[in-house]
Short mmCIF file of C-alpha atoms and ligand atoms in Angstrom, two decimals:
data_model
loop_
_atom_site.label_atom_id
_atom_site.label_comp_id
_atom_site.label_asym_id
_atom_site.label_seq_id
_atom_site.Cartn_x
_atom_site.Cartn_y
_atom_site.Cartn_z
CA MET B 4 28.64 -13.38 -17.52
CA SER B 5 30.88 -10.64 -16.34
CA PHE B 6 29.55 -7.06 -16.46
CA ASP B 7 29.98 -3.71 -14.76
CA PRO B 8 26.92 -3.14 -12.61
CA ALA B 9 25.28 0.21 -12.41
CA ILE B 10 24.33 0.74 -8.81
CA THR B 11 22.53 3.66 -7.17
CA LEU B 12 23.37 4.48 -3.60
CA PHE B 13 21.16 6.83 -1.64
CA SER B 14 23.07 7.88 1.54
CA CYS B 15 22.08 10.39 4.17
CA HIS B 16 24.17 13.52 4.55
CA TYR B 17 25.52 12.38 7.86
CA THR B 18 26.57 8.90 6.97
CA SER B 19 28.28 10.03 3.72
CA GLN B 20 29.56 13.41 4.83
CA GLN B 21 33.23 12.57 4.25
CA SER B 22 32.52 10.93 0.92
CA CYS B 23 32.85 14.24 -0.70
CA ALA B 24 36.21 15.04 0.80
CA GLU B 25 38.70 15.98 -1.79
CA GLY B 26 36.05 15.76 -4.49
CA GLY B 27 35.38 12.07 -3.82
CA LYS B 28 39.05 11.18 -4.38
CA GLU B 29 39.37 9.67 -0.95
CA LEU B 30 36.55 7.18 -1.64
CA GLU B 31 38.16 6.23 -4.96
CA GLN B 32 41.55 5.71 -3.23
CA LEU B 33 39.94 3.36 -0.74
CA GLY B 34 38.68 1.16 -3.47
CA PHE B 35 35.03 2.23 -3.55
CA PRO B 36 33.50 0.62 -6.67
CA ALA B 37 33.38 3.06 -9.61
CA GLY B 38 29.98 1.91 -10.80
CA ILE B 39 28.24 3.17 -7.69
CA ASP B 40 26.33 6.41 -8.26
CA LEU B 41 26.15 8.23 -4.87
CA VAL B 42 23.07 10.38 -4.30
CA ARG B 43 23.22 12.22 -1.02
CA VAL B 44 19.98 13.13 0.66
CA PRO B 45 19.37 15.19 3.82
CA CYS B 46 17.86 12.22 5.55
CA THR B 47 17.11 8.71 4.20
CA GLY B 48 13.63 8.96 5.86
CA LYS B 49 12.78 11.37 3.02
CA LEU B 50 13.25 8.66 0.41
CA GLN B 51 10.05 7.42 -1.09
CA VAL B 52 9.29 4.04 -2.58
CA THR B 53 8.90 5.81 -5.90
CA THR B 54 12.41 7.23 -5.61
CA LEU B 55 13.93 3.81 -5.28
CA LEU B 56 11.78 2.30 -8.08
CA LYS B 57 12.75 5.20 -10.31
CA ALA B 58 16.37 4.29 -9.95
CA PHE B 59 15.52 0.84 -11.38
CA GLU B 60 13.45 2.44 -14.15
CA ASP B 61 16.48 4.58 -14.90
CA GLY B 62 18.62 1.53 -15.36
CA ALA B 63 20.21 0.63 -12.15
CA ASP B 64 21.10 -3.06 -11.68
CA GLY B 65 21.04 -2.59 -7.91
CA VAL B 66 19.95 0.09 -5.46
CA TYR B 67 20.95 0.52 -1.85
CA VAL B 68 20.42 2.95 0.99
CA VAL B 69 22.91 3.81 3.70
CA GLY B 70 21.47 5.59 6.72
CA CYS B 71 22.34 6.17 10.39
CA PRO B 72 22.37 3.32 12.93
CA GLU B 73 18.77 2.47 13.80
CA ASP B 74 19.19 3.55 17.44
CA GLY B 75 21.24 6.63 16.60
CA CYS B 76 19.61 8.35 13.58
CA HIS B 77 20.18 12.07 13.51
CA ASN B 78 16.52 12.56 12.74
CA VAL B 79 15.42 9.91 15.22
CA LYS B 80 13.49 7.54 12.96
CA GLY B 81 14.63 8.54 9.48
CA SER B 82 16.76 5.45 8.75
CA ALA B 83 14.03 3.16 10.27
CA ARG B 84 11.58 4.58 7.88
CA ALA B 85 13.94 4.15 4.99
CA ALA B 86 14.46 0.49 6.00
CA LYS B 87 10.66 -0.06 5.79
CA ARG B 88 10.55 1.51 2.29
CA VAL B 89 13.45 -0.59 1.15
CA ALA B 90 11.60 -3.68 2.47
CA ALA B 91 8.54 -2.53 0.52
CA VAL B 92 10.51 -2.26 -2.66
CA ARG B 93 12.10 -5.72 -2.06
CA ASP B 94 8.62 -7.22 -1.73
CA ALA B 95 7.51 -5.42 -4.90
CA LEU B 96 10.54 -6.74 -6.83
CA GLU B 97 9.76 -10.32 -5.79
CA GLU B 98 6.19 -9.86 -6.80
CA LEU B 99 7.51 -9.04 -10.22
CA GLY B 100 9.74 -12.14 -10.21
CA VAL B 101 12.98 -10.15 -9.67
CA GLU B 102 15.58 -10.93 -6.94
CA GLY B 103 14.78 -8.91 -3.81
CA GLU B 104 18.49 -8.64 -3.03
CA ARG B 105 18.88 -6.11 -5.68
CA VAL B 106 17.79 -3.62 -3.07
CA GLN B 107 19.48 -3.32 0.29
CA MET B 108 19.46 -1.17 3.40
CA TYR B 109 22.56 -0.64 5.57
CA HIS B 110 22.78 1.20 8.90
CA LEU B 111 26.17 2.63 9.26
CA PRO B 112 27.89 4.99 11.68
CA ARG B 113 28.41 8.60 10.52
CA GLY B 114 31.50 9.61 8.64
CA LEU B 115 33.76 7.80 6.35
CA HIS B 116 34.33 4.47 8.09
CA PRO B 117 35.76 1.49 6.40
CA GLU B 118 32.31 -0.19 6.55
CA PHE B 119 31.05 2.46 3.99
CA VAL B 120 33.50 1.19 1.49
CA ALA B 121 33.04 -2.43 2.50
CA LYS B 122 29.26 -2.29 2.01
CA GLY B 123 29.84 -0.68 -1.40
CA LYS B 124 32.10 -3.56 -2.42
CA GLU B 125 29.58 -6.05 -0.89
CA MET B 126 26.73 -4.57 -3.07
CA ASP B 127 28.97 -4.51 -6.12
CA SER B 128 29.82 -8.09 -5.81
CA ARG B 129 26.24 -9.14 -4.98
CA ILE B 130 24.97 -7.45 -8.15
CA ARG B 131 27.75 -8.89 -10.22
CA GLY B 132 26.69 -12.33 -8.98
CA LEU B 133 23.03 -11.62 -9.89
CA GLY B 134 23.77 -10.27 -13.35
CA PRO B 135 22.18 -7.35 -15.19
CA SER B 136 18.77 -6.03 -14.19
CA PRO B 137 15.98 -7.78 -15.96
CA PHE B 138 14.25 -4.43 -16.42
CA MET Y 26 -13.65 3.95 5.93
CA ILE Y 27 -13.51 1.49 3.16
CA VAL Y 28 -10.26 -0.53 3.50
CA ALA Y 29 -8.60 -2.05 0.56
CA GLU Y 30 -5.23 -3.64 -0.45
CA ARG Y 31 -3.36 -3.66 -3.75
CA LYS Y 32 -3.85 -6.70 -5.86
CA PRO Y 33 -0.80 -8.89 -6.48
CA MET Y 34 1.34 -7.30 -9.31
CA GLY Y 35 1.10 -10.41 -11.41
CA GLU Y 36 -2.67 -10.01 -11.62
CA ILE Y 37 -2.42 -6.33 -12.55
CA ILE Y 38 0.27 -6.95 -15.20
CA GLU Y 39 -1.95 -9.61 -16.74
CA MET Y 40 -4.90 -7.15 -16.94
CA VAL Y 41 -2.88 -4.58 -18.88
CA GLN Y 42 -0.65 -6.91 -20.96
CA ASP Y 43 -2.22 -5.89 -24.30
CA CYS Y 44 -2.39 -2.09 -23.52
CA LYS Y 45 0.06 0.43 -24.93
CA LYS Y 46 -1.12 3.38 -22.95
CA ILE Y 47 -2.94 3.38 -19.63
CA LEU Y 48 -4.07 5.84 -16.99
CA VAL Y 49 -3.59 4.86 -13.36
CA LEU Y 50 -6.35 6.77 -11.63
CA ALA Y 51 -6.13 7.39 -7.84
CA CYS Y 52 -8.98 8.27 -5.47
CA ARG Y 53 -8.48 10.80 -2.78
CA GLY Y 54 -11.19 9.31 -0.56
CA CYS Y 55 -11.05 6.24 1.72
CA VAL Y 56 -8.29 4.43 -0.18
CA THR Y 57 -6.06 7.46 0.28
CA VAL Y 58 -6.62 7.34 4.04
CA CYS Y 59 -5.80 3.57 4.14
CA SER Y 60 -2.73 4.09 2.01
CA ALA Y 61 -3.95 1.56 -0.73
CA GLY Y 62 -4.99 3.75 -3.57
CA GLY Y 63 -4.15 7.42 -3.07
CA GLU Y 64 -1.84 9.50 -5.25
CA ARG Y 65 1.28 8.10 -3.66
CA GLU Y 66 0.20 4.48 -4.19
CA ALA Y 67 -0.92 5.25 -7.72
CA GLU Y 68 2.64 6.58 -8.44
CA ILE Y 69 4.19 3.41 -7.03
CA LEU Y 70 1.84 1.22 -8.96
CA SER Y 71 2.57 3.10 -12.21
CA SER Y 72 6.31 2.56 -11.72
CA LEU Y 73 5.72 -1.20 -10.89
CA ILE Y 74 3.58 -1.54 -14.07
CA ARG Y 75 6.30 0.05 -16.23
CA LEU Y 76 8.94 -2.25 -14.67
CA GLY Y 77 6.76 -5.36 -14.89
CA MET Y 78 5.92 -4.76 -18.56
CA LYS Y 79 9.54 -4.00 -19.33
CA LYS Y 80 10.55 -7.28 -17.80
CA ALA Y 81 7.99 -9.03 -19.96
CA GLY Y 82 9.59 -7.36 -22.96
CA LYS Y 83 6.71 -4.99 -23.61
CA SER Y 84 6.52 -1.29 -23.52
CA ILE Y 85 3.69 0.71 -22.01
CA GLU Y 86 3.04 4.30 -21.46
CA VAL Y 87 1.64 4.98 -17.94
CA ALA Y 88 0.23 8.20 -16.76
CA THR Y 89 -1.03 8.92 -13.29
CA ALA Y 90 -3.93 11.21 -12.16
CA SER Y 91 -6.42 11.36 -9.37
CA LEU Y 92 -10.02 12.26 -8.73
CA VAL Y 93 -11.45 13.74 -5.52
CA ARG Y 94 -13.58 10.53 -5.29
CA GLN Y 95 -14.68 7.91 -7.71
CA CYS Y 96 -18.12 7.33 -6.17
CA ASP Y 97 -19.92 10.49 -7.41
CA ARG Y 98 -21.03 11.43 -10.91
CA GLU Y 99 -19.61 14.91 -10.69
CA TYR Y 100 -16.11 13.58 -10.07
CA ILE Y 101 -16.45 10.74 -12.66
CA ASP Y 102 -17.22 13.49 -15.19
CA GLU Y 103 -13.76 14.81 -14.72
CA ILE Y 104 -12.46 11.72 -16.58
CA ASP Y 105 -13.60 13.39 -19.77
CA GLN Y 106 -10.52 15.58 -19.57
CA PHE Y 107 -8.42 12.52 -20.53
CA LYS Y 108 -10.64 11.49 -23.39
CA ASP Y 109 -8.39 12.69 -26.18
CA ASP Y 110 -5.21 11.14 -24.66
CA GLY Y 111 -5.88 7.76 -26.15
CA TYR Y 112 -5.63 5.50 -23.14
CA ASP Y 113 -6.44 1.89 -23.88
CA ALA Y 114 -7.60 1.52 -20.18
CA ILE Y 115 -7.92 3.07 -16.79
CA VAL Y 116 -6.44 1.18 -13.92
CA SER Y 117 -8.43 2.42 -10.93
CA THR Y 118 -6.88 2.42 -7.47
CA ALA Y 119 -10.30 3.19 -5.97
CA CYS Y 120 -12.39 0.66 -4.11
CA GLY Y 121 -14.80 -1.46 -6.02
CA VAL Y 122 -17.33 1.30 -5.99
CA GLY Y 123 -15.12 3.50 -8.03
CA VAL Y 124 -14.47 0.83 -10.67
CA ASN Y 125 -18.22 0.11 -10.92
CA PHE Y 126 -18.98 3.83 -11.19
CA ILE Y 127 -16.57 4.36 -14.07
CA SER Y 128 -17.98 1.31 -15.79
CA ASN Y 129 -21.52 2.50 -15.30
CA LEU Y 130 -20.94 6.10 -16.47
CA ARG Y 131 -18.36 5.70 -19.10
CA LYS Y 132 -19.47 3.13 -21.59
CA ASP Y 133 -16.44 3.51 -23.84
CA THR Y 134 -13.84 3.33 -21.10
CA MET Y 135 -12.33 -0.01 -20.07
CA VAL Y 136 -11.47 -0.02 -16.41
CA TYR Y 137 -9.51 -2.42 -14.33
CA PRO Y 138 -9.32 -2.73 -10.54
CA ALA Y 139 -5.95 -2.34 -8.95
CA LEU Y 140 -7.25 -3.13 -5.46
CA ASN Y 141 -9.00 -5.85 -3.52
CA THR Y 142 -11.68 -4.03 -1.54
CA THR Y 143 -11.82 -5.69 1.81
CA PHE Y 144 -14.02 -4.19 4.51
CA PHE Y 145 -15.37 -1.22 6.48
CA GLY Y 146 -12.80 -0.61 9.18
CA GLY Y 147 -10.74 1.64 11.28
CA SER Y 148 -7.17 2.10 12.20
CA ALA Y 149 -6.29 2.15 16.01
CA LYS Y 150 -2.64 1.49 15.37
CA GLN Y 151 -0.51 2.94 12.56
CA GLY Y 152 -0.36 0.54 9.60
CA GLU Y 153 -3.15 -1.77 10.90
CA TRP Y 154 -6.80 -1.74 10.01
CA THR Y 155 -9.57 -3.89 11.46
CA GLU Y 156 -13.12 -4.60 10.34
CA GLN Y 157 -15.75 -2.91 12.40
CA CYS Y 158 -18.97 -2.78 10.47
CA ALA Y 159 -20.61 -5.06 7.84
CA GLY Y 160 -23.09 -2.48 6.40
CA CYS Y 161 -25.89 -4.88 7.23
CA GLY Y 162 -28.55 -2.20 6.83
CA ASP Y 163 -30.31 -2.86 10.23
CA CYS Y 164 -27.92 -1.61 12.95
CA VAL Y 165 -28.06 -3.37 16.39
CA LEU Y 166 -25.20 -1.43 18.01
CA HIS Y 167 -27.63 0.20 20.53
CA LEU Y 168 -28.24 -3.28 21.88
CA THR Y 169 -24.72 -4.52 21.93
CA GLY Y 170 -22.77 -1.83 23.59
CA GLY Y 171 -21.65 -0.23 20.36
CA LEU Y 172 -19.68 -3.41 19.32
CA CYS Y 173 -20.88 -5.15 16.11
CA PRO Y 174 -21.55 -8.79 16.27
CA VAL Y 175 -22.33 -8.98 12.56
CA ALA Y 176 -18.88 -7.77 11.53
CA ARG Y 177 -16.88 -8.85 14.48
CA CYS Y 178 -18.19 -12.22 15.57
CA ALA Y 179 -16.88 -14.94 13.19
CA LYS Y 180 -20.33 -16.48 13.10
CA SER Y 181 -22.24 -13.18 13.09
CA LEU Y 182 -24.23 -14.55 16.07
CA MET Y 183 -27.09 -12.38 17.43
CA ASN Y 184 -27.10 -14.23 20.77
CA GLY Y 185 -23.48 -14.93 21.70
CA PRO Y 186 -21.16 -16.04 22.72
CA CYS Y 187 -20.95 -19.52 21.29
CA GLY Y 188 -19.42 -22.41 23.09
CA GLY Y 189 -15.99 -21.65 21.50
CA SER Y 190 -15.31 -18.45 23.41
CA VAL Y 191 -12.29 -18.86 25.74
CA ASP Y 192 -10.97 -16.18 28.04
CA GLY Y 193 -12.15 -13.38 25.72
CA THR Y 194 -10.71 -15.11 22.61
CA CYS Y 195 -12.63 -16.46 19.62
CA GLU Y 196 -12.25 -20.12 18.78
CA ILE Y 197 -11.23 -19.37 15.14
CA HIS Y 198 -7.90 -17.86 16.19
CA SER Y 199 -6.09 -16.91 19.43
CA ASP Y 200 -5.45 -13.42 17.87
CA VAL Y 201 -9.19 -12.77 17.48
CA GLU Y 202 -11.13 -11.23 20.28
CA CYS Y 203 -14.52 -12.76 21.06
CA VAL Y 204 -16.72 -9.72 20.46
CA TRP Y 205 -19.47 -11.24 22.41
CA GLN Y 206 -17.32 -11.47 25.46
CA SER Y 207 -16.47 -7.84 24.95
CA ILE Y 208 -20.21 -6.92 24.47
CA HIS Y 209 -21.02 -8.69 27.86
CA ASP Y 210 -18.09 -6.93 29.58
CA ARG Y 211 -19.00 -3.52 28.15
CA LEU Y 212 -22.74 -3.74 28.95
CA GLY Y 213 -21.72 -4.86 32.48
CA SER Y 214 -19.60 -1.87 32.92
CA PHE Y 215 -22.62 0.29 32.17
CA ASP Y 216 -24.79 -1.75 34.59
CA LYS Y 217 -26.82 -3.04 31.63
CA SER Y 218 -25.99 -6.75 31.92
CA ALA Y 219 -29.74 -7.48 32.00
CA GLN Y 220 -29.85 -6.63 28.36
CA MET Y 221 -27.97 -9.89 27.75
CA GLU Y 222 -31.00 -11.83 28.99
CA VAL Y 223 -33.14 -10.59 26.05
CA ILE Y 224 -33.05 -13.10 23.26
CA ALA Y 225 -32.59 -11.41 19.90
CA PRO Y 226 -35.25 -12.68 17.42
CA ILE Y 227 -34.34 -14.47 14.23
CA ARG Y 228 -32.97 -11.77 11.92
CA ASP Y 229 -34.33 -10.66 8.52
CA TRP Y 230 -31.13 -10.38 6.45
CA SER Y 231 -32.86 -8.87 3.51
CA SER Y 232 -31.45 -5.46 4.38
CA SER Y 233 -27.97 -6.93 4.30
CA GLY Y 234 -27.88 -7.53 0.55
CA HIS Y 235 -29.45 -10.90 0.79
CA GLY Y 236 -32.53 -9.27 -0.78
CA GLY Y 237 -30.38 -8.11 -3.76
CA PRO Y 238 -28.47 -4.92 -4.55
CA ARG Y 239 -29.44 -2.12 -2.14
CA LYS Y 240 -30.45 1.45 -2.81
CA VAL Y 241 -31.15 4.51 -0.72
CA VAL Y 242 -33.33 7.25 -2.12
CA ARG Y 243 -33.69 10.48 -0.31
CA GLU Y 244 -36.60 12.34 -1.75
CA ASP Y 245 -35.59 15.52 0.02
CA LEU Y 246 -32.36 15.54 -1.88
CA THR Y 247 -33.44 14.48 -5.30
CA VAL Y 248 -34.06 17.17 -7.93
S1 SF4 A 324 -16.05 -17.26 20.06
FE1 SF4 A 324 -17.17 -15.31 20.18
S2 SF4 A 324 -16.53 -14.15 18.27
FE2 SF4 A 324 -15.94 -16.24 17.98
S3 SF4 A 324 -17.62 -17.13 16.88
FE3 SF4 A 324 -18.06 -17.52 19.08
S4 SF4 A 324 -19.28 -15.80 19.74
FE4 SF4 A 324 -18.44 -15.25 17.74
#
């Protein structure tokens, strides 16, 4: 079944800082999937498990977090903490009988690098493959 | 503290499957400290229950609240503030004491346990808790260098170690320390090895719950 997934991306200010350039137009031009709703946070370490679950409750088919490289986080351990919380949400989804791949963590360099767009496309195609959220 | 862990979600969803409205009630005591049933965990659980029920094609209203503790009457009385909200059940994220106390004191309230209560323990390393005390009611720590053979020896031996102790490790698993080796080492470091020559007598376990549910009454505190 083909569908347009709704995906929520939580990205730290540092990793996504250029995503706002020209009002987000640059991202669009680079082919960043339109169904990804980007939420910028000061640090991904601030994200709580409940924040990620709320995105699913609000209708997201997939949720992912983009934070600094693990060994180069602006706030030292912020992205490592985020990765732990993403893992906790993945375990919880699996407990509920839902594919854990619907939630992902990526560690990317700061600024708008091609990887930022590539991971967006990867997430979009993963969720298309999984189909709509069972929630 | 009392250490506990969340039950598998499948079990919790099964408990509430016929409910339309529930209250997930956190406890700000031990289970907050061991990150199993405090306010944050109750919020997570509420979200997971909503998602799990939605997946099962059912709708449920889930509210979250917390009590200072769920092991004292004065705090349980605070549950009455939710009386008119029409909850079908409370899902308590307290230890088993909390669930029992609500059941004892609120005859009309159905309460379900969200946690498996595991042991009395401590945390020497972030995110890790280990059993330290069995609450046996007849403490021997003054004889064993402050290390508990009841809780920490796999066989609760009173005259250890057994023949399975190897290089400080218990025979049940290579990850488990032989507490009797540690007791010997520790008493030795205080020049009290001679204490190990004293044979502990056969123990009366009635204080440990083998004599039925236990009770402490302090006449100086009763009114
Ligand atoms: S090896 Fe040590 S801790 Fe293990 S059962 Fe024997 S005495 Fe107890």
